[in-house]
Coordinates of C-alpha atoms in Angstrom, one line a residue:
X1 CA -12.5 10.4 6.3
X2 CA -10.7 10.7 3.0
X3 CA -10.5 8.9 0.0
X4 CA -7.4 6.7 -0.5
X5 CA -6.7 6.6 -4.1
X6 CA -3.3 4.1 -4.9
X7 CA -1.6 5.3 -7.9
X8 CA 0.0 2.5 -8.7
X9 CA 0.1 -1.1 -11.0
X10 CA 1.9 -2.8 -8.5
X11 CA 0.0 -6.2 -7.3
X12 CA 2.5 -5.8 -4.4
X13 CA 1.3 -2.2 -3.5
X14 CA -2.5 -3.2 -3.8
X15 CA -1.7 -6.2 -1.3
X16 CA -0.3 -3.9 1.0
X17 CA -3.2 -2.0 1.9
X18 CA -5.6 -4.5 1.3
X19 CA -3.8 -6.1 4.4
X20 CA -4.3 -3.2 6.4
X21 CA -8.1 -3.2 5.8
X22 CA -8.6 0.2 4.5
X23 CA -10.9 1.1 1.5
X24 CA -9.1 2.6 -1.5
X25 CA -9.2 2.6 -4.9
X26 CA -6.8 2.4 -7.5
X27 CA -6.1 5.4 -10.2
X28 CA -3.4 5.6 -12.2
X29 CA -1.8 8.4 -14.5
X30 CA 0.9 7.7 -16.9
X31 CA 3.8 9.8 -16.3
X32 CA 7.0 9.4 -18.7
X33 CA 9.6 8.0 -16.0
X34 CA 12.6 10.5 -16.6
X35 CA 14.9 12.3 -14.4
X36 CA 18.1 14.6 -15.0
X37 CA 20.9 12.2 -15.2
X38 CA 22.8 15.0 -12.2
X39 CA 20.0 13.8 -9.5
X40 CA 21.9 11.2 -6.7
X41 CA 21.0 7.6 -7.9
X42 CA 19.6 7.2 -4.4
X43 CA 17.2 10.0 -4.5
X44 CA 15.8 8.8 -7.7
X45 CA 13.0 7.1 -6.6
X46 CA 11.0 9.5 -4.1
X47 CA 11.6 12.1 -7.1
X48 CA 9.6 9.4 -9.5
X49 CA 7.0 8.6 -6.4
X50 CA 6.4 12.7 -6.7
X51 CA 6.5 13.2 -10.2
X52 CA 3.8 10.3 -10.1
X53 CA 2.0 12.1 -7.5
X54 CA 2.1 15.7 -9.9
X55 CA 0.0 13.9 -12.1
X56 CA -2.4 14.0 -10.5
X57 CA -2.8 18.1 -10.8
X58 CA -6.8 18.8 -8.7
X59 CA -6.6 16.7 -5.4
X60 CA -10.3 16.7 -4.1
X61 CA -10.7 17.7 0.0
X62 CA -11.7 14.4 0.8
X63 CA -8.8 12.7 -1.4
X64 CA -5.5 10.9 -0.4
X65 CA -3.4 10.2 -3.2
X66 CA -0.2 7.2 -2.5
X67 CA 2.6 7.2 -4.9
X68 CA 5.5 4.8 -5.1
X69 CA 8.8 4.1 -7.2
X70 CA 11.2 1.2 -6.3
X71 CA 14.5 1.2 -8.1
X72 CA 17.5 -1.2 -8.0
X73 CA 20.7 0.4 -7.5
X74 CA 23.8 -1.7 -8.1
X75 CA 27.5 -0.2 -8.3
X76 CA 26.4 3.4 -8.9
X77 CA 24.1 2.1 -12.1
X78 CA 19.7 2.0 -11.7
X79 CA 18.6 -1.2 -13.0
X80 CA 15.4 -1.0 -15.1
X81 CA 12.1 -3.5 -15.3
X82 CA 13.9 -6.3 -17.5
X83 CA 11.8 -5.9 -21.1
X84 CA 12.0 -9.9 -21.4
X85 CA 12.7 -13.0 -20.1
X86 CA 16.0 -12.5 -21.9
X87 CA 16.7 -9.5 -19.9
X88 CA 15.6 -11.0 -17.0
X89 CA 18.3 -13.8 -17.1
X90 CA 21.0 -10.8 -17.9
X91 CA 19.9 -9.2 -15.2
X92 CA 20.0 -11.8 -12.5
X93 CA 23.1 -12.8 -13.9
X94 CA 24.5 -9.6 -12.9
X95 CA 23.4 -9.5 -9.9
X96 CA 24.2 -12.9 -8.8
X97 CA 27.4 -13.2 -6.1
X98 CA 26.6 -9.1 -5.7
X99 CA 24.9 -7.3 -3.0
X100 CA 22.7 -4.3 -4.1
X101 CA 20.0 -1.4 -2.3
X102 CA 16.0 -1.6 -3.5
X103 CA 15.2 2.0 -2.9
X104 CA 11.5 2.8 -2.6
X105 CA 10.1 6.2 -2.9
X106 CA 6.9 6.9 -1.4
X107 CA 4.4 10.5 -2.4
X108 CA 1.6 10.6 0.1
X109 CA -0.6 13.9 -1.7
X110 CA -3.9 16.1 -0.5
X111 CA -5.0 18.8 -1.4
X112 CA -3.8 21.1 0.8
X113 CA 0.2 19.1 1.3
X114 CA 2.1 16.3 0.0
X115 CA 5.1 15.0 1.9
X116 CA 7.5 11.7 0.3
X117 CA 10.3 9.9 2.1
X118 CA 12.5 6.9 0.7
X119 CA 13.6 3.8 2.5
X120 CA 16.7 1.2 1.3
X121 CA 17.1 -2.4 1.9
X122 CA 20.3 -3.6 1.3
X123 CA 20.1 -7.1 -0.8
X124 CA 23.1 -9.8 -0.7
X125 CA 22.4 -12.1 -3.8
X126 CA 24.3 -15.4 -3.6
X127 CA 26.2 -16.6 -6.7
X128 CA 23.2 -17.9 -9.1
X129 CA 23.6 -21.1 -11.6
X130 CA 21.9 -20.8 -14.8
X131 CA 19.8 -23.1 -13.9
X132 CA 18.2 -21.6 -10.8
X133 CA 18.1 -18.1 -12.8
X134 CA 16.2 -19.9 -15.6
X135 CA 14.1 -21.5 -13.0

């Protein structure tokens, strides 16, 4: 039985597998999120998700690492992790009345392979007052 090891700060992630009643533990590495500006927009998170799962550079035998990137992708432009509630607002502003993809790239790593996918959801945002963004 191997080690699952999440690499990753997302509460969401965490939940995840905590619903599927596995033991794991959570590591993570810091890894500078940067990518050639020629990649496709849509492969941009499974690149991250692998990148992520680099980090981690000696995989032990009995180790499963789990990487993961989600990015918003809205008329050819990635949306980042709003800085502020300021930015926040902008960006729900943008994307009200718009539909966009959530693209999430998954690493799965051993020590012996490592093998990612990606998987889109298309998103239809209704127009937003400012009220309800503010809420």
């Amino acid at each position: 039985m191997k080690k699952i090891i999440l690499a990753s700060k997302s509460p969401r992630r965490k939940e995840l597998l905590e619903l599927l009643d596995v033991k794991f533990s959570v590591e993570i590495r810091e890894v500078d999120e940067l990518y050639s500006e020629d990649l496709n927009k849509k492969d941009v998170a499974e690149y991250l998700a692998n990148l992520k799962a680099d980090s981690f550079i000696k995989v032990g035998k009995d180790q499963l690492i789990i990487t993961a990137d989600t990015i918003v992708l809205v008329e050819g432009k990635i949306l980042g992790k709003p800085k502020n509630k300021n930015e926040a607002f902008q960006m729900l502003s943008f994307l009200s009345d718009k539909s966009h993809d959530v693209i999430t790239g998954v690493c799965i790593k051993t020590s012996t392979k490592s093998t990612s996918f990606s998987t889109s959801t298309k998103v239809f945002f209704k127009a937003l007052s400012s009220a309800e963004i503010e809420y």
